[in-house]
């Protein structure tokens, strides 16, 4: 008899797994899971890639019998440890079919593991498109929904606002349908589930006819941007985003509008890509990467790096002379090059507080004192002396009051955006050249000051990014919505099959779980994974984390 591929597991687990082979169990050992940025890695006991709903349900039923936690992952684009586990990791990359397309109603049904680039390719073949996208298309549709992914438009909110219905497989192995009218609380909880409620297995989306986008970008002094902020900066086009450069005090403004199909068909408007700039080609990519690597040892060069690299990429002048334009299919025009491994800390604040936020951040980063040109009281109680950061700060917008609301039962309970007006997202990043962290705790110092400012401006963090927030803060900020999300989660997964140290740290309270052990063992759930310990990764940088099942 051939040796079992699960022979390395404890005997009782191996026996349980191999008892029933009527439904395949596509699992393997020795898989190393890494986040896209290489910030965290883990070695799951089993790495499972189901290809059918029956296989998803079987994996959950086996996990319950084997007393194992389940984590679900797509591309792992979040820089946090939310998807890391030493227990069972499910990846839905092979559960990625489009099940139905109605071109008249623009309703599309798909398996939840489909990556966005796969989905947009299929939609385009049927003359359809997603109404809005984030900056990348590598995520699974379930991952984009579950973490609150958004684009940059005052006419759109989160990507999840296009969701018509979901199916989610729960800890008891059953699969339940939900929508604004069917199980509405489960629907609102699952629209931003953070992987803690179940496994989203099917998504029904409302899409739109395919469209191209005519876009252009210019660069100018940030004072010009602030002057236009309230008037027409964000309303000048359907899609607008900004990159702000704190050392040069300049900003790139990108704006885009849909192109009428008739204009393309008649030849009045033709598709065309923009000219290739510095880090869009191989040489520029490598040059910038190596400059970042040098800055680990000589961080004072970073203002010069900002001037040189972004001048070569966008232009050294200001105003119309820097204008670049193109016409591209929407699924291409939305995308950005994320370049290198990075830590990202993004918060949502009220849109009108944007100029104040950027001016206060600039005053702090430049260590300005009263009487210095450009000084504004920043109120950040941490010193920026000797702190040098990476560029740019990405600035995007949304308005979740347009197409989502609690009354319509399609606003996620954990939606971080304001309920009464448009949202500004500020995205601070620190690159990790060659997967090595910036030295002298630069990332921690930058993010500490950035988060203090965001809190002061009434902000909440993007769930998929890096942040340091306590469960008590989230409970206070979200109020009844947080209580309702917890109520749904606790009722459907009372044993904690989908709970890991990240969820305990930020949503359930009682411990931060890394580094060190839990201090609230009496509150732990029976299948919860606990006690993440982080160790430096010897190969590829980052942190290797390991946990264990709750022994109680």
Coordinates of C-alpha atoms in Angstrom, one line a residue:
X1 CA 0.0 0.0 0.0
X2 CA 1.3 3.4 -0.9
X3 CA 2.4 5.6 1.9
X4 CA -0.1 8.3 3.0
X5 CA 0.7 11.8 1.9
X6 CA -0.5 12.8 5.4
X7 CA 1.9 10.4 7.2
X8 CA 3.7 13.3 8.8
X9 CA 0.6 14.3 10.7
X10 CA -0.4 12.9 14.1
X11 CA -1.9 9.4 13.6
X12 CA -5.5 10.3 14.6
X13 CA -5.6 13.2 12.1
X14 CA -4.3 11.0 9.3
X15 CA -6.9 8.4 10.0
X16 CA -9.8 10.9 10.2
X17 CA -8.7 12.5 6.9
X18 CA -8.5 9.3 5.0
X19 CA -11.7 7.7 6.3
X20 CA -13.9 9.1 3.5
X21 CA -12.5 9.6 0.0
X22 CA -15.8 10.0 -1.8
X23 CA -15.1 13.8 -2.0
X24 CA -11.5 14.7 -2.8
X25 CA -9.4 16.4 -0.1
X26 CA -6.8 18.3 -2.0
X27 CA -4.3 19.1 0.7
X28 CA -0.6 18.9 1.2
X29 CA 2.0 19.6 3.9
X30 CA 5.3 21.6 3.8
X31 CA 3.8 24.6 2.2
X32 CA 5.3 28.0 3.2
X33 CA 2.8 30.8 3.1
X34 CA 4.1 34.3 2.6
X35 CA 2.4 37.6 2.2
X36 CA 2.9 39.4 -1.1
X37 CA 5.3 41.9 0.5
X38 CA 7.2 39.2 2.4
X39 CA 6.4 40.9 5.7
X40 CA 5.1 37.7 7.3
X41 CA 5.3 34.0 6.6
X42 CA 4.0 30.9 8.3
X43 CA 4.1 27.1 7.9
X44 CA 0.5 25.7 7.9
X45 CA 0.0 22.1 9.0
X46 CA -2.1 21.6 5.8
X47 CA -2.4 23.7 2.7
X48 CA -5.8 23.0 1.0
X49 CA -6.9 23.9 -2.5
X50 CA -10.5 22.8 -3.0
X51 CA -12.1 22.8 -6.5
X52 CA -15.8 22.4 -5.6
X53 CA -18.3 23.5 -2.9
X54 CA -18.4 19.9 -1.6
X55 CA -14.6 20.0 -1.1
X56 CA -14.9 23.3 0.8
X57 CA -17.6 21.8 3.1
X58 CA -15.6 18.6 3.6
X59 CA -12.5 20.6 4.6
X60 CA -14.5 22.5 7.2
X61 CA -16.1 19.3 8.5
X62 CA -12.7 17.6 8.8
X63 CA -11.3 20.6 10.6
X64 CA -14.0 20.5 13.1
X65 CA -13.4 16.8 13.7
X66 CA -9.7 17.3 13.9
X67 CA -10.1 20.3 16.1
X68 CA -8.2 22.7 13.8
X69 CA -8.5 26.4 12.9
X70 CA -9.0 27.4 9.3
X71 CA -7.6 30.5 7.6
X72 CA -8.4 31.5 4.1
X73 CA -6.1 33.3 1.7
X74 CA -6.0 34.6 -1.9
X75 CA -3.0 36.5 -3.1
X76 CA -1.9 37.5 0.5
X77 CA -1.6 41.1 -0.5
X78 CA -2.2 42.4 3.0
X79 CA 1.1 43.2 4.7
X80 CA -0.3 42.1 8.1
X81 CA -0.3 38.6 9.6
X82 CA -4.1 38.2 9.2
X83 CA -3.8 35.2 6.9
X84 CA -0.9 33.5 8.7
X85 CA -1.5 30.2 10.5
X86 CA 0.2 27.1 11.8
X87 CA -3.1 25.2 11.4
X88 CA -5.0 24.7 8.2
X89 CA -4.8 27.2 5.3
X90 CA -7.4 27.2 2.5
X91 CA -6.6 28.8 -0.8
X92 CA -9.5 29.1 -3.4
X93 CA -7.4 29.7 -6.5
X94 CA -8.8 26.5 -8.1
X95 CA -12.3 27.4 -7.1
X96 CA -12.5 30.2 -9.7
X97 CA -15.2 29.7 -12.3
X98 CA -17.7 32.2 -13.6
X99 CA -21.0 30.3 -13.2
X100 CA -23.5 32.6 -14.9
X101 CA -23.5 35.8 -16.9
X102 CA -26.6 37.8 -17.9
X103 CA -25.6 40.5 -20.3
X104 CA -29.0 42.1 -20.2
X105 CA -29.2 42.6 -16.4
X106 CA -25.4 42.8 -16.0
X107 CA -25.6 40.2 -13.2
X108 CA -22.7 37.8 -12.9
X109 CA -22.3 34.8 -10.6
X110 CA -18.9 33.4 -9.8
X111 CA -17.0 31.1 -7.4
X112 CA -15.3 33.3 -4.8
X113 CA -11.7 32.3 -5.5
X114 CA -11.6 33.9 -8.9
X115 CA -8.8 36.6 -9.1
X116 CA -9.9 40.0 -10.2
X117 CA -7.7 39.9 -13.3
X118 CA -9.4 36.6 -14.3
X119 CA -12.8 38.1 -13.7
X120 CA -12.2 41.2 -15.7
X121 CA -10.8 39.2 -18.6
X122 CA -14.0 37.1 -18.7
X123 CA -16.3 40.1 -18.3
X124 CA -14.5 41.8 -21.2
X125 CA -15.3 38.9 -23.5
X126 CA -19.0 39.5 -22.8
X127 CA -18.8 43.3 -23.2
X128 CA -18.9 43.9 -19.4
X129 CA -16.7 45.4 -16.7
X130 CA -16.5 46.1 -13.0
X131 CA -17.7 49.7 -12.3
X132 CA -14.7 50.5 -10.1
X133 CA -11.4 48.9 -9.1
X134 CA -8.7 49.3 -6.6
X135 CA -5.0 49.8 -7.6
X136 CA -4.3 46.1 -8.3
X137 CA -6.1 43.1 -9.8
X138 CA -4.3 40.2 -8.1
X139 CA -6.8 39.8 -5.2
X140 CA -9.5 37.2 -5.2
X141 CA -13.0 38.7 -5.4
X142 CA -13.7 37.2 -1.9
X143 CA -10.5 38.8 -0.5
X144 CA -11.3 42.2 -2.0
X145 CA -14.8 42.1 -0.5
X146 CA -13.7 40.8 2.9
X147 CA -11.1 43.6 3.6
X148 CA -12.9 46.7 2.3
X149 CA -11.1 47.3 -1.0
X150 CA -12.0 50.6 -2.7
X151 CA -11.1 52.6 -5.7
X152 CA -10.9 56.4 -6.0
X153 CA -14.1 58.1 -7.0
X154 CA -16.8 60.2 -5.3
X155 CA -19.4 58.3 -7.4
X156 CA -18.4 54.9 -5.9
X157 CA -17.8 53.4 -2.5
X158 CA -16.3 50.1 -1.6
X159 CA -15.9 47.3 -4.2
X160 CA -18.5 45.4 -2.1
X161 CA -21.3 47.9 -3.1
X162 CA -21.6 45.9 -6.3
X163 CA -22.4 42.7 -4.5
X164 CA -26.0 41.5 -4.9
X165 CA -25.8 38.3 -3.0
X166 CA -23.3 35.9 -1.3
X167 CA -23.0 32.3 -0.3
X168 CA -20.8 31.5 2.7
X169 CA -19.9 28.2 4.2
X170 CA -20.0 28.2 8.0
X171 CA -18.3 26.4 10.8
X172 CA -20.9 23.7 10.9
X173 CA -20.2 22.8 7.3
X174 CA -23.4 24.2 5.9
X175 CA -23.6 26.8 3.1
X176 CA -25.9 29.7 3.6
X177 CA -27.1 32.3 1.1
X178 CA -27.5 35.9 2.1
X179 CA -28.4 39.2 0.5
X180 CA -30.1 42.5 1.5
X181 CA -33.4 40.6 1.7
X182 CA -32.2 37.1 2.8
X183 CA -30.3 36.9 6.0
X184 CA -29.5 40.6 5.9
X185 CA -27.4 40.7 9.1
X186 CA -25.2 37.8 7.8
X187 CA -24.9 39.7 4.5
X188 CA -23.7 43.0 6.1
X189 CA -21.3 41.0 8.3
X190 CA -19.9 39.0 5.4
X191 CA -19.4 42.0 3.1
X192 CA -16.4 42.9 5.3
X193 CA -15.9 39.6 7.2
X194 CA -12.1 39.6 7.7
X195 CA -12.2 35.9 7.3
X196 CA -13.7 35.4 10.7
X197 CA -17.3 34.3 9.9
X198 CA -16.8 31.6 7.3
X199 CA -15.6 30.9 3.8
X200 CA -17.3 33.0 1.1
X201 CA -17.9 30.5 -1.7
X202 CA -20.1 32.3 -4.2
X203 CA -20.5 36.0 -5.2
X204 CA -23.2 37.6 -7.3
X205 CA -22.2 41.0 -8.7
X206 CA -23.9 43.8 -10.5
X207 CA -21.5 44.9 -13.2
X208 CA -21.7 47.5 -16.1
X209 CA -21.2 47.6 -19.8
X210 CA -17.5 47.5 -20.7
X211 CA -15.9 51.0 -21.0
X212 CA -12.6 52.7 -21.8
X213 CA -11.2 55.5 -19.8
X214 CA -9.5 58.7 -21.0
X215 CA -7.1 59.8 -18.3
X216 CA -4.5 62.5 -17.8
X217 CA -2.2 63.5 -15.0
X218 CA -0.3 66.6 -14.1
X219 CA 2.0 67.6 -11.3
X220 CA 1.9 70.9 -9.4
X221 CA 2.7 72.5 -6.0
X222 CA 0.6 71.1 -3.2
X223 CA -0.6 74.6 -2.4
X224 CA -2.5 74.6 -5.7
X225 CA -4.1 71.3 -4.8
X226 CA -5.2 72.6 -1.4
X227 CA -6.8 75.7 -3.1
X228 CA -8.8 73.4 -5.4
X229 CA -9.7 70.9 -2.7
X230 CA -13.2 72.1 -1.7
X231 CA -14.1 73.5 -5.2
X232 CA -13.5 71.0 -7.9
X233 CA -10.4 68.8 -7.3
X234 CA -12.3 65.6 -6.6
X235 CA -15.4 66.3 -8.7
X236 CA -13.6 67.3 -11.9
X237 CA -13.9 63.7 -13.2
X238 CA -15.5 60.4 -12.3
X239 CA -12.2 59.0 -11.1
X240 CA -9.5 61.1 -9.4
X241 CA -6.5 60.2 -7.3
X242 CA -3.5 62.1 -6.0
X243 CA 0.1 61.2 -5.0
X244 CA 1.6 63.7 -2.6
X245 CA 5.4 64.1 -2.2
X246 CA 6.2 65.4 1.3
X247 CA 9.8 66.6 0.6
X248 CA 9.1 68.4 -2.7
X249 CA 5.7 69.6 -1.5
X250 CA 4.3 68.6 -4.9
X251 CA 1.4 66.4 -6.0
X252 CA 0.5 64.4 -9.0
X253 CA -3.2 64.5 -9.9
X254 CA -4.6 61.7 -12.0
X255 CA -8.2 62.0 -13.4
X256 CA -10.2 59.8 -15.7
X257 CA -13.6 59.7 -17.4
X258 CA -15.4 57.1 -19.3
X259 CA -15.2 57.2 -23.1
X260 CA -18.5 56.8 -25.0
X261 CA -18.5 53.5 -27.0
X262 CA -19.6 55.4 -30.1
X263 CA -16.4 57.6 -30.0
X264 CA -14.2 54.4 -30.0
X265 CA -16.3 52.8 -32.7
X266 CA -16.1 55.8 -35.0
X267 CA -12.4 56.2 -34.5
X268 CA -12.9 59.7 -32.9
X269 CA -11.0 58.4 -29.9
X270 CA -8.4 55.7 -30.1
X271 CA -6.9 53.5 -27.5
X272 CA -3.3 54.2 -26.6
X273 CA -0.9 53.6 -23.6
X274 CA 1.1 56.5 -22.0
X275 CA 4.8 56.8 -22.7
X276 CA 7.1 54.5 -20.7
X277 CA 8.7 56.4 -17.8
X278 CA 11.6 55.7 -15.4
X279 CA 10.4 52.8 -13.1
X280 CA 8.0 51.5 -15.8
X281 CA 11.1 49.9 -17.5
X282 CA 13.6 47.4 -16.2
X283 CA 16.5 49.8 -15.8
X284 CA 14.5 52.5 -13.9
X285 CA 13.0 49.8 -11.7
X286 CA 16.4 48.5 -10.7
X287 CA 17.9 52.0 -10.2
X288 CA 15.1 53.0 -7.9
X289 CA 15.3 49.8 -6.0
X290 CA 19.0 50.2 -5.4
X291 CA 18.6 53.8 -4.3
X292 CA 16.1 52.6 -1.7
X293 CA 18.6 49.9 -0.6
X294 CA 21.4 52.5 -0.2
X295 CA 19.0 54.7 1.8
X296 CA 18.8 52.0 4.5
X297 CA 22.3 53.0 5.4
X298 CA 22.2 56.7 4.4
X299 CA 18.6 57.7 4.9
X300 CA 19.4 61.4 4.5
X301 CA 19.5 60.9 0.7
X302 CA 15.7 60.1 0.6
X303 CA 14.7 63.8 -0.2
X304 CA 17.1 63.7 -3.2
X305 CA 15.8 60.2 -4.2
X306 CA 12.2 61.7 -4.1
X307 CA 13.3 64.6 -6.3
X308 CA 15.2 62.5 -8.8
X309 CA 13.1 59.4 -9.1
X310 CA 9.7 61.0 -9.2
X311 CA 11.0 63.8 -11.4
X312 CA 12.2 61.2 -13.9
X313 CA 8.8 59.4 -13.6
X314 CA 6.4 62.4 -13.6
X315 CA 8.4 65.5 -14.6
X316 CA 10.5 68.2 -12.9
X317 CA 8.2 71.1 -13.9
X318 CA 4.8 72.1 -12.7
X319 CA 1.4 72.6 -14.3
X320 CA 0.3 71.8 -17.8
X321 CA 3.8 71.2 -19.0
X322 CA 3.8 67.9 -17.1
X323 CA 0.6 66.7 -18.6
X324 CA 0.5 63.0 -19.7
X325 CA -2.6 61.3 -21.1
X326 CA -3.8 58.0 -22.4
X327 CA -7.0 56.1 -23.4
X328 CA -7.1 52.5 -22.0
X329 CA -9.7 49.8 -21.3
X330 CA -11.0 50.3 -17.7
X331 CA -9.4 47.1 -16.4
X332 CA -6.0 48.4 -17.4
X333 CA -6.4 52.1 -16.7
X334 CA -7.2 51.5 -13.0
X335 CA -4.1 49.6 -12.2
X336 CA -0.9 50.8 -10.6
X337 CA 2.6 49.3 -10.2
X338 CA 3.1 48.6 -6.5
X339 CA 6.8 48.2 -7.2
X340 CA 8.5 46.7 -4.2
X341 CA 7.8 44.9 -0.9
X342 CA 6.3 47.5 1.5
X343 CA 4.6 48.2 4.7
X344 CA 1.3 50.2 4.2
X345 CA -0.7 52.1 6.8
X346 CA -3.9 53.6 5.4
X347 CA -6.7 55.4 7.1
X348 CA -10.1 56.8 6.1
X349 CA -10.9 60.3 7.3
X350 CA -13.6 62.8 6.3
X351 CA -12.8 64.3 3.0
X352 CA -12.8 68.0 4.0
X353 CA -10.0 67.4 6.5
X354 CA -7.5 66.4 3.8
X355 CA -5.6 69.7 3.5
X356 CA -5.3 69.9 7.2
X357 CA -4.0 66.4 7.4
X358 CA -1.3 66.8 4.7
X359 CA -0.2 70.2 6.0
X360 CA 0.1 68.9 9.6
X361 CA 2.0 65.8 8.4
X362 CA 4.4 68.0 6.4
X363 CA 5.0 70.3 9.3
X364 CA 5.9 67.3 11.5
X365 CA 8.0 65.5 8.9
X366 CA 10.0 68.6 8.1
X367 CA 10.4 69.2 11.9
X368 CA 9.2 72.8 11.4
X369 CA 9.2 75.2 14.3
X370 CA 7.0 78.3 15.0
X371 CA 8.1 81.0 12.6
X372 CA 9.4 78.6 9.9
X373 CA 7.8 79.0 6.5
X374 CA 5.0 76.6 6.1
X375 CA 4.7 75.8 9.8
X376 CA 1.3 74.7 11.1
X377 CA 0.7 73.2 14.6
X378 CA 0.7 69.5 14.0
X379 CA -0.1 68.3 17.4
X380 CA 1.9 65.0 17.0
X381 CA 3.6 64.3 20.3
X382 CA 6.5 62.4 18.8
X383 CA 9.8 63.7 17.5
X384 CA 10.5 63.4 13.8
X385 CA 14.2 64.4 14.4
X386 CA 16.3 62.2 12.1
X387 CA 13.3 60.5 10.6
X388 CA 13.4 60.1 6.8
X389 CA 10.5 58.4 5.0
X390 CA 9.6 57.0 1.6
X391 CA 7.3 58.6 -1.0
X392 CA 4.6 59.2 -2.0
X393 CA 1.6 59.4 0.2
X394 CA -1.3 58.0 -1.9
X395 CA -4.5 60.0 -1.6
X396 CA -7.9 58.5 -2.8
X397 CA -11.6 59.1 -2.2
X398 CA -14.9 57.3 -2.1
X399 CA -18.4 58.1 -1.0
X400 CA -20.2 55.1 0.5
X401 CA -23.4 57.2 1.0
X402 CA -24.1 57.1 -2.7
X403 CA -24.9 53.4 -3.3
X404 CA -24.7 51.8 0.2
X405 CA -26.5 52.4 3.4
X406 CA -27.8 50.6 6.5
X407 CA -31.3 51.3 5.3
X408 CA -30.6 49.4 2.0
X409 CA -28.9 46.6 4.1
X410 CA -25.8 46.6 2.0
X411 CA -23.4 48.7 4.1
X412 CA -20.9 46.5 5.8
X413 CA -21.0 46.6 9.6
X414 CA -17.3 47.2 9.6
X415 CA -17.2 49.8 6.8
X416 CA -14.5 52.3 8.0
X417 CA -15.8 55.2 6.0
X418 CA -18.0 58.1 7.4
X419 CA -21.7 57.4 7.2
X420 CA -22.6 61.0 6.5
X421 CA -20.3 62.1 3.7
X422 CA -17.4 61.4 1.4
X423 CA -14.2 59.7 2.5
X424 CA -10.5 60.5 2.0
X425 CA -8.0 57.7 2.2
X426 CA -4.4 58.5 3.1
X427 CA -1.9 55.8 2.4
X428 CA 1.5 56.0 4.1
X429 CA 4.1 53.5 2.9
X430 CA 7.6 52.4 3.7
X431 CA 9.4 50.2 1.2
X432 CA 11.4 47.1 2.1
X433 CA 14.2 47.1 -0.6
X434 CA 15.3 43.5 -1.3
X435 CA 12.8 42.5 1.5
X436 CA 14.8 44.3 4.2
X437 CA 13.1 46.6 6.6
X438 CA 14.2 50.3 6.9
X439 CA 16.7 50.7 9.7
X440 CA 16.5 52.6 13.0
X441 CA 12.8 51.9 13.5
X442 CA 11.9 54.4 10.8
X443 CA 8.7 52.6 9.9
X444 CA 7.5 52.4 13.5
X445 CA 8.3 56.0 14.1
X446 CA 6.6 57.2 10.9
X447 CA 3.5 55.1 11.5
X448 CA 3.3 56.1 15.1
X449 CA 3.0 59.8 14.2
X450 CA 0.8 59.2 11.2
X451 CA -1.7 57.2 13.3
X452 CA -1.8 59.8 16.0
X453 CA -2.7 62.4 13.4
X454 CA -5.3 60.1 11.8
X455 CA -7.0 59.5 15.1
X456 CA -7.1 63.2 15.8
X457 CA -8.9 63.8 12.5
X458 CA -11.6 61.2 13.2
X459 CA -10.1 58.4 11.1
X460 CA -10.3 54.6 11.1
X461 CA -7.7 52.3 9.6
X462 CA -8.1 50.2 6.4
X463 CA -8.6 46.7 7.6
X464 CA -6.1 45.1 5.2
X465 CA -3.1 47.3 6.1
X466 CA -0.7 47.7 9.0
X467 CA -2.0 49.5 12.1
X468 CA -1.8 49.5 15.9
X469 CA -5.4 49.8 17.3
X470 CA -6.9 48.1 20.3
X471 CA -10.2 46.2 20.3
X472 CA -11.6 48.8 22.7
X473 CA -10.9 51.6 20.1
X474 CA -12.7 49.7 17.4
X475 CA -15.6 49.0 19.7
X476 CA -15.9 52.7 20.5
X477 CA -15.5 53.9 16.9
X478 CA -18.0 51.4 15.3
X479 CA -20.5 51.3 18.2
X480 CA -23.6 49.3 17.6
X481 CA -22.3 48.1 14.2
X482 CA -19.3 46.5 15.9
X483 CA -21.7 44.8 18.4
X484 CA -23.8 43.5 15.6
X485 CA -20.8 42.2 13.7
X486 CA -19.6 40.4 16.8
X487 CA -23.1 39.0 17.4
X488 CA -23.3 37.5 13.9
X489 CA -19.7 36.1 14.2
X490 CA -20.1 34.6 17.6
X491 CA -23.5 33.0 16.8
X492 CA -22.2 31.3 13.6
X493 CA -18.7 30.3 14.8
X494 CA -19.0 29.9 18.6
X495 CA -16.0 27.5 18.6
X496 CA -13.7 29.9 16.8
X497 CA -12.8 27.8 13.8
X498 CA -12.1 31.0 11.8
X499 CA -10.4 32.9 14.7
X500 CA -6.7 33.5 14.9
X501 CA -4.4 35.8 16.8
X502 CA -5.1 38.7 14.5
X503 CA -8.8 38.5 15.2
X504 CA -8.2 38.1 18.9
X505 CA -5.8 41.1 18.9
X506 CA -8.1 43.6 17.1
X507 CA -11.7 42.3 17.3
X508 CA -12.2 40.0 20.3
X509 CA -9.9 41.6 22.9
X510 CA -7.9 40.1 25.7
X511 CA -4.4 39.8 24.1
X512 CA -2.2 41.1 21.3
X513 CA -1.0 37.5 20.7
X514 CA 2.4 38.5 19.2
X515 CA 4.9 38.3 20.6
X516 CA 4.2 36.3 23.7
X517 CA 1.3 34.1 24.9
X518 CA -2.3 35.0 25.6
X519 CA -3.2 36.6 28.9
X520 CA -6.9 35.7 28.7
X521 CA -7.1 31.9 28.4
X522 CA -10.5 31.8 30.0
X523 CA -11.9 33.8 27.1
X524 CA -10.4 31.6 24.3
X525 CA -12.7 29.7 22.0
X526 CA -12.2 26.0 21.7
X527 CA -10.9 25.9 18.1
X528 CA -9.1 29.2 18.2
X529 CA -5.5 29.4 17.2
X530 CA -3.4 31.3 19.8
X531 CA 0.0 32.4 20.9
X532 CA 1.6 33.7 17.7
X533 CA 5.4 34.0 18.2
X534 CA 7.4 36.0 15.6
X535 CA 10.9 35.1 14.6
X536 CA 13.1 36.8 12.0
X537 CA 12.9 34.9 8.6
X538 CA 16.4 33.9 7.7
X539 CA 15.6 33.6 4.0
X540 CA 13.8 36.4 2.2
X541 CA 13.4 38.7 5.3
X542 CA 10.2 39.4 7.2
X543 CA 8.9 37.6 10.2
X544 CA 8.0 33.9 10.5
X545 CA 5.1 33.4 12.8
X546 CA 3.9 30.3 14.5
X547 CA 1.0 29.6 16.8
X548 CA -0.9 26.6 18.2
X549 CA -4.4 25.4 18.8
X550 CA -6.1 26.3 22.0
X551 CA -5.3 23.2 24.2
X552 CA -8.5 23.7 26.3

